[in-house]
XYZ file of C-alpha atoms in Angstrom:
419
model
C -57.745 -14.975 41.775
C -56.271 -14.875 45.262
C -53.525 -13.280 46.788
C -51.714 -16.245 46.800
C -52.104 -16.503 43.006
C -50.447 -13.059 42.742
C -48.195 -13.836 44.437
C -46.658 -16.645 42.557
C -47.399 -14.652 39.338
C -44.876 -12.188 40.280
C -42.386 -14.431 41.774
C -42.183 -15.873 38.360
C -42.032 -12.714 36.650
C -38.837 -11.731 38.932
C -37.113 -14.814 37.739
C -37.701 -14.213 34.256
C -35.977 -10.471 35.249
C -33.041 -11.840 36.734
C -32.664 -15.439 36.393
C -34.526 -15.925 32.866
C -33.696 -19.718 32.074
C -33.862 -21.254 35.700
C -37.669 -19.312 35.598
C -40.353 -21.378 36.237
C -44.099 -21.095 37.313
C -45.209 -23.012 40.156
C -48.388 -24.277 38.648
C -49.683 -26.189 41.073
C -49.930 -23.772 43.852
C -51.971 -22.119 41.389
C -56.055 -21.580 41.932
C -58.702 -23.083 39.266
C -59.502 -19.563 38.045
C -55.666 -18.426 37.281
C -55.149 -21.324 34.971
C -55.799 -19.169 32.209
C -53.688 -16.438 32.760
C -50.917 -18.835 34.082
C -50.914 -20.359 29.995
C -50.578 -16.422 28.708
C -47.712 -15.619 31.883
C -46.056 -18.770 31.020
C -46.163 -18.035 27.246
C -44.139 -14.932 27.538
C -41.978 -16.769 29.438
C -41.215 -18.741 26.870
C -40.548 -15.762 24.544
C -38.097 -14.403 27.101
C -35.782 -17.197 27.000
C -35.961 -17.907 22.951
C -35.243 -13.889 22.887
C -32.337 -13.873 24.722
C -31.129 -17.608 23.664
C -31.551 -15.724 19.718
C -29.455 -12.364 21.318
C -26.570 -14.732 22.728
C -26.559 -16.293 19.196
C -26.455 -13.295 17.434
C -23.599 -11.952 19.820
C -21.199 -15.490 18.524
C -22.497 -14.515 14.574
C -24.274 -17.648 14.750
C -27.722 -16.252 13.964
C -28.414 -14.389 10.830
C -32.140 -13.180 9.539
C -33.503 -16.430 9.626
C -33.141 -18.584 12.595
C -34.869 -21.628 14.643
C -37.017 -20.987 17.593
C -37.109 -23.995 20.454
C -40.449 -24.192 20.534
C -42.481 -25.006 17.524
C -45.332 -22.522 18.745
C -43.306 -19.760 19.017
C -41.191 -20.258 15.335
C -41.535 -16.392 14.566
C -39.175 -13.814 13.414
C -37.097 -12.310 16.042
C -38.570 -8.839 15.529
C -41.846 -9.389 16.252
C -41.063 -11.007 19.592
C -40.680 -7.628 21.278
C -44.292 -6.636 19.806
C -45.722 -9.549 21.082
C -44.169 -8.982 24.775
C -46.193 -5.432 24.344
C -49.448 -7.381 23.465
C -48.865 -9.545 26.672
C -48.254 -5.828 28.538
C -51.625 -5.186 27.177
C -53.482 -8.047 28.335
C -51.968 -7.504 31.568
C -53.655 -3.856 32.020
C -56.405 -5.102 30.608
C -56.819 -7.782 33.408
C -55.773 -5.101 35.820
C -58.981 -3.213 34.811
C -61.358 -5.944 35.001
C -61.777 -7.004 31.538
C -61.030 -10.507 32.710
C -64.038 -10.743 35.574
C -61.525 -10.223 38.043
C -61.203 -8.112 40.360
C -56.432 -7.874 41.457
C -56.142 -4.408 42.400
C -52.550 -5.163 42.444
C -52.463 -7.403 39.124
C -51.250 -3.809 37.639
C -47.634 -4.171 38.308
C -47.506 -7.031 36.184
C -48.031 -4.199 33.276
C -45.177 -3.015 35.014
C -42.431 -5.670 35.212
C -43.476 -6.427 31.118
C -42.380 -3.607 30.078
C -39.162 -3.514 32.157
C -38.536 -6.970 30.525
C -39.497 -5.122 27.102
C -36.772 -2.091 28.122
C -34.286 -4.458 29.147
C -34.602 -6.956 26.373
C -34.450 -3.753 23.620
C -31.446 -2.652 25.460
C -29.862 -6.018 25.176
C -30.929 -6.395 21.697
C -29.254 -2.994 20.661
C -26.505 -3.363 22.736
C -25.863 -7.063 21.215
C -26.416 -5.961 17.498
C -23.389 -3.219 18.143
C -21.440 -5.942 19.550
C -21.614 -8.378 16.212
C -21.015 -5.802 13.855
C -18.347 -3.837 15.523
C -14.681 -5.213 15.240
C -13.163 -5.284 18.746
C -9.480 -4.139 18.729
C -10.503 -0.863 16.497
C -14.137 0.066 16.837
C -14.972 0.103 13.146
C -17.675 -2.192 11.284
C -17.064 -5.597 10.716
C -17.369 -8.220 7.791
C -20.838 -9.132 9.018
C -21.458 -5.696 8.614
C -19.603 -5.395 4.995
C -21.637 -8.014 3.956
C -25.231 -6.754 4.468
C -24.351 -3.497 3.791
C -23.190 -4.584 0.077
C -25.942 -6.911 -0.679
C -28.123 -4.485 0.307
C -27.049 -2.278 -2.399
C -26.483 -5.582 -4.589
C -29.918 -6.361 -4.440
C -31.381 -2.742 -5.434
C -28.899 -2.400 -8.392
C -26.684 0.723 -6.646
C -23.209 0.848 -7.867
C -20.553 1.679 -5.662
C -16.971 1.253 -5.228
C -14.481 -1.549 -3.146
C -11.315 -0.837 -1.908
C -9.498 -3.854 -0.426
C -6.761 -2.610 1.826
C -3.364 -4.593 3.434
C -1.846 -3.614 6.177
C 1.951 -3.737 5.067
C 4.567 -5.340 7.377
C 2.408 -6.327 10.047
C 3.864 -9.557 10.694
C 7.075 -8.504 10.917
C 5.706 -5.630 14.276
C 4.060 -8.482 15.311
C 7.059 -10.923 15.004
C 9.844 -8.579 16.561
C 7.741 -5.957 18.324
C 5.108 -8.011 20.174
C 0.913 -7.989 19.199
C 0.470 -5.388 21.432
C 2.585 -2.761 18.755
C 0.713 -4.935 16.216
C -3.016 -3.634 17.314
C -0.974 0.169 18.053
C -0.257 -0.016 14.164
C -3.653 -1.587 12.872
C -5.322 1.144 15.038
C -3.318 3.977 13.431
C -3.971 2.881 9.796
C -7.725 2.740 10.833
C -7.902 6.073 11.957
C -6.054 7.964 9.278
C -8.249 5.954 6.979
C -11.077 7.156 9.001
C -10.390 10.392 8.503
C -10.520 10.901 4.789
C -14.169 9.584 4.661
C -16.526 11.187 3.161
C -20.610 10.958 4.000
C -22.093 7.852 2.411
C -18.512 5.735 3.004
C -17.587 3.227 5.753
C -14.636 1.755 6.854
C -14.652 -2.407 7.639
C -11.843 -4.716 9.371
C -12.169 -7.987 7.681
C -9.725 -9.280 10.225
C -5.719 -9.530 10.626
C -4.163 -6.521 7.775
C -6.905 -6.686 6.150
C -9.497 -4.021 6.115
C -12.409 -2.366 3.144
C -13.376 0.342 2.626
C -17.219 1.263 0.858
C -18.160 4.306 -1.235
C -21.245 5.370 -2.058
C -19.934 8.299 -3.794
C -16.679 8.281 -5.389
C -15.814 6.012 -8.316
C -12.199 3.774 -8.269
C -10.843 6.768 -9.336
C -11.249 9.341 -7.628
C -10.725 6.870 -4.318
C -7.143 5.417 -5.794
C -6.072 9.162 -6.316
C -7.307 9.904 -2.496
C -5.550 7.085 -1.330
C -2.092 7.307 -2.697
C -1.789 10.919 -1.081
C -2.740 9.931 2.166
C -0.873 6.801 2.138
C 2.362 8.695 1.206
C 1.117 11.296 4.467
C 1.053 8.116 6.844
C 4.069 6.832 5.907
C 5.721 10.281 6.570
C 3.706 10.732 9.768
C 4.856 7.232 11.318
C 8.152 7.477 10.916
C 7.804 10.277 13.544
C 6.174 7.793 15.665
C 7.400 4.136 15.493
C 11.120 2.647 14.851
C 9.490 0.338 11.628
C 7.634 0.999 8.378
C 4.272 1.712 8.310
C 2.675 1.805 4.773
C -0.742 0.108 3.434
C -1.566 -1.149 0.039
C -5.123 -0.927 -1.453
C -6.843 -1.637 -4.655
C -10.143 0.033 -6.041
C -12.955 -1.604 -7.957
C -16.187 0.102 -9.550
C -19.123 -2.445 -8.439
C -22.123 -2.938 -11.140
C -24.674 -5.007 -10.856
C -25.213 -5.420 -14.627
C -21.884 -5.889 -15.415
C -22.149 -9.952 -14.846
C -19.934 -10.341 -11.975
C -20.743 -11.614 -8.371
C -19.531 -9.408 -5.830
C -17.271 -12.116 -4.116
C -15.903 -11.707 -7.872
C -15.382 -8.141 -7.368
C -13.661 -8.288 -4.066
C -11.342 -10.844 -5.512
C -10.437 -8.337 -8.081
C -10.207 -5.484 -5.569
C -7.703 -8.215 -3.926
C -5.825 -8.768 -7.059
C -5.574 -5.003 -7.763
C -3.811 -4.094 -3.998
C -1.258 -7.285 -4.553
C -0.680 -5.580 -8.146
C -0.109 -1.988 -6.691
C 1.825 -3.494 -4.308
C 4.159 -5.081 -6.216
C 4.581 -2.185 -8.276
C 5.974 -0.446 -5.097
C 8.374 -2.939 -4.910
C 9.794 -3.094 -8.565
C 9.521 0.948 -8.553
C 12.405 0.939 -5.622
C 15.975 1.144 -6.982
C 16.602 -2.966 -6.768
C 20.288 -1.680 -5.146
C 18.607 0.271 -2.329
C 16.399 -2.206 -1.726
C 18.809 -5.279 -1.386
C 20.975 -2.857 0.822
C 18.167 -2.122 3.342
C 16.740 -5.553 3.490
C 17.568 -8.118 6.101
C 19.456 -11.179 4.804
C 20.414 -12.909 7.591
C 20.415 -16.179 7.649
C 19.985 -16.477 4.105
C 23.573 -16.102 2.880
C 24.922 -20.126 2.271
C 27.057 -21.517 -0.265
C 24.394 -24.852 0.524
C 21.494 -22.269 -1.262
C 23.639 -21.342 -3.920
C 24.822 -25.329 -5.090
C 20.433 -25.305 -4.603
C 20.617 -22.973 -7.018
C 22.319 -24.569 -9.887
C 19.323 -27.903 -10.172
C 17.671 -28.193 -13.106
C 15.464 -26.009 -14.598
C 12.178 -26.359 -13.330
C 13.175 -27.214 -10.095
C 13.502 -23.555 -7.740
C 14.877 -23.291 -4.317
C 13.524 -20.746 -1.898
C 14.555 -20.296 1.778
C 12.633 -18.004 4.506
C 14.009 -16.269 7.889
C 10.834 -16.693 10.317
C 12.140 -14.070 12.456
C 12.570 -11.554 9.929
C 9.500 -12.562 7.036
C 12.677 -12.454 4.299
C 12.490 -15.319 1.839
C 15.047 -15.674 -0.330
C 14.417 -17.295 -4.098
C 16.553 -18.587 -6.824
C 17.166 -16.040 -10.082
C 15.376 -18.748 -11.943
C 12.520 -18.365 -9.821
C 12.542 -14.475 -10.100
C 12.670 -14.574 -13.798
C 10.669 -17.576 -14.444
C 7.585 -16.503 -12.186
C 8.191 -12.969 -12.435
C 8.940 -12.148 -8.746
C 10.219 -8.712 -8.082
C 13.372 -9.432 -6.027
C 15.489 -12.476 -5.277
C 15.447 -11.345 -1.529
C 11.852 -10.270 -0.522
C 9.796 -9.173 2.380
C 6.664 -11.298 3.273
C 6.870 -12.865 0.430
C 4.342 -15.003 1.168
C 2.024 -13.250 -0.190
C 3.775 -11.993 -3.368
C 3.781 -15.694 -3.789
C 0.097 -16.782 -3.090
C -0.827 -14.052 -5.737
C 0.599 -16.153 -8.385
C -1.068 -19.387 -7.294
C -4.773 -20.348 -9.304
C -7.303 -18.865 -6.853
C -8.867 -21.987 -6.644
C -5.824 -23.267 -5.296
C -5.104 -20.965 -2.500
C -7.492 -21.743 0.212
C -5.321 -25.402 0.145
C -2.549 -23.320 0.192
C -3.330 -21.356 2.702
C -4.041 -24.074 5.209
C -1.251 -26.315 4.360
C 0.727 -23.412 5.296
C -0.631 -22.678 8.177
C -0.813 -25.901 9.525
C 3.108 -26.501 9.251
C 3.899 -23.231 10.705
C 1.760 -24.233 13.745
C 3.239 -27.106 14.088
C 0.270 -29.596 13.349
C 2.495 -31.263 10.015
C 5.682 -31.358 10.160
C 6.391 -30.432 6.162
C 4.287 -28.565 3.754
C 3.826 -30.784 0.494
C 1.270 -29.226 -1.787
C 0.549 -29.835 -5.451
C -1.316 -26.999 -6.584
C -1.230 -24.484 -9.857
C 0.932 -21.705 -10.658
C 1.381 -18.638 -13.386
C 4.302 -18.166 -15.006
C 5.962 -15.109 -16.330
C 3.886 -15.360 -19.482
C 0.444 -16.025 -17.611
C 0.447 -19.603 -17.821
C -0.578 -21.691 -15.060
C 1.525 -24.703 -14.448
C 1.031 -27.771 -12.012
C 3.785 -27.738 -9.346
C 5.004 -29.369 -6.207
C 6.083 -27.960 -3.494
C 8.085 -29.094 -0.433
C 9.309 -27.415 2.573
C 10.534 -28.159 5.920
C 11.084 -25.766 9.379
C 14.564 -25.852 10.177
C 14.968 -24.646 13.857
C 17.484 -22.523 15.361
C 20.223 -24.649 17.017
C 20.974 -21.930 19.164
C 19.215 -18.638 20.913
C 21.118 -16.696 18.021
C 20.184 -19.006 15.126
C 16.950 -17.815 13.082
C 14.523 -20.594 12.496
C 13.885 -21.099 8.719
C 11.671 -22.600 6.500
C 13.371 -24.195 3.299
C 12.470 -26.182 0.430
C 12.152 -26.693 -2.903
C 9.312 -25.950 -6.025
C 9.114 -28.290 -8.476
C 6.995 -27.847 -12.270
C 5.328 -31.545 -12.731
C 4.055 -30.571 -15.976
């Protein structure tokens, strides 16, 4: 090997350093007797820029345990890429010593640079894996995170315990505070839930209000009795902080394997179990002191009452978007037992009462009307009655904007039972 051979060696191994997918070897330059090694340099090359193509991936959440290398010799798990960068640091020394016939006293520094790209790349890796299972805005685990923690215990038959959490009112900071109070209030309810947990339980942010919490050690229980202290504790400790309310709502399930349920089963009851204990917050609250403290304007019109008096499976409902305060027809409050005729975000109160398989539709009609992408929401989907009966209905609604800087914009319409 000549010195010119070196040379080009660890040029290439500098741009694989610094500059890893412009890299390439000039092969050509290259002596009869390097060829050999050039195919091994060249190789881990190659492994470089799948490993840190993989890392990016994994970054995004596009990459789970499986995954696609981009070339078909090198289709190996992602782990063992690092081992065989150490293998390649081997055959380097090894080369360095002779092994190889030939005689680089300076050949050694490739040993060198490998395992700076092995340092670098682990440092990447680890730095990358915190990054896609770490929730930005509060520093807790994520839903990636959630979700191989629980199978994990899923798959070896451990029983532990859910608690689905909602952020209460956090629309309405959002909405007349600005996002930045939003993430002040998301952080706070993440820390004081921090702060009760015990060893063997995590905290997750699933995104938006909604956050999880998993127990290794406590049943429902004994977590619903922890939580409805410290929730009453925040509430009391906000108000010496912040000029709005600041309250969560959770609901706690006991996960078993055996019992026949799927765990996306068991978070939908965990789900169902927060919108039930928040509701009975609501209906607990004197309905007078209630009505009294929530904000009804724009939602007082003699038009909504005559909406009032249609026929009887035909409901009315009306919503300020500045405030999050719908207002729904007494028929509607007695006929799909709703807990107020005036109600905060009741948005939610409402998508509890629509057939799960139902809401994701929902959920996106919704959304896309509010963004401004359709210009009504018309929906026929299922809902439960009073008595627990789902019915088909249509629904129809419209955003009404403000005519003037003072005027709230609203979004109207009217539910209709088809069958």
């Amino acid at each position: 090997m000549t010195d010119k051979d070196q040379e080009l060696f660890l040029d290439y191994i500098k741009q694989l350093l610094y500059d890893t997918n412009e890299a390439k070897l000039r092969r050509d330059e290259l002596s009869d007797d390097a060829i050999d090694l050039a195919d091994g340099i060249e190789y881990l090359g190659e492994l470089i820029k799948d490993e840190k193509n993989v890392l990016s991936k994994m970054a995004q959440g596009d990459v789970d345990e499986k995954f696609s290398m981009s070339h078909n010799y090198l289709a190996a798990p992602v782990k063992s890429i690092q081992s065989n960068l150490k293998h390649l640091s081997w055959v380097a020394q090894r080369v360095a010593a002779g092994d190889f016939k030939q005689r680089v006293s300076s050949l050694g520094s490739f040993s060198d640079s490998f395992n700076e790209m092995i340092n670098q790349l682990s440092h990447h890796r680890d730095e990358l894996e915190h990054i896609s299972n770490t929730d930005v805005l509060t520093g807790i685990a994520n839903r990636r995170t959630f979700n191989q923690m629980i199978e994990k215990l899923w798959d070896d038959a451990i029983p532990c315990t859910i608690v689905f959490i909602d952020i209460d009112g956090l629309k309405y900071v959002n909405d007349n505070y600005g996002h930045s109070e939003g993430d002040h209030y998301i952080k706070e309810v993440c820390q004081t839930l921090k702060t009760s947990l015990k060893e063997n339980e995590f905290i997750f942010r699933l995104g938006g209000d909604e956050l999880l919490i998993l127990s290794k050690v406590d049943q429902a229980q004994v977590c619903e009795e922890r939580l409805l202290k410290q929730h009453i504790q925040f509430n009391e400790e906000m108000k010496k902080k912040v000029p709005y309310p600041c309250d969560f709502s959770f609901g706690c399930v006991d996960v078993v394997k055996n019992e026949g349920k799927t765990i996306s089963e068991y978070l939908s009851l965990a789900d169902k179990k927060m919108y039930h204990y928040k509701m009975k917050r609501y209906l607990n609250q004197s309905r007078l002191g209630y009505s009294n403290r929530i904000d009804k304007s724009g939602l007082d019109s003699r038009i909504f009452d005559a909406f009032s008096q249609t026929s009887i499976n035909r409901y009315a409902y009306v919503c300020n978007m500045e405030t999050n305060v719908s207002r729904w027809t007494v028929q509607a409050v007695n006929d799909f037992d709703l807990p107020y005729e005036y109600m905060y975000d009741a948005g939610k109160i409402w998508e509890n009462r629509i057939h799960p398989d139902d809401c994701k539709d929902y959920e996106e009609d919704i959304e896309a009307v509010f963004s401004g992408k359709k210009e009504c929401h018309d929906l026929t989907y299922r809902t439960r009655l009073k008595n627990g009966k789902y019915v088909k209905c249509r629904c129809e609604g419209y955003v009404l904007r403000g005519r003037t800087a003072q005027e709230p914009n609203l979004f109207a319409g009217i539910l209709t039972i088809v069958d």
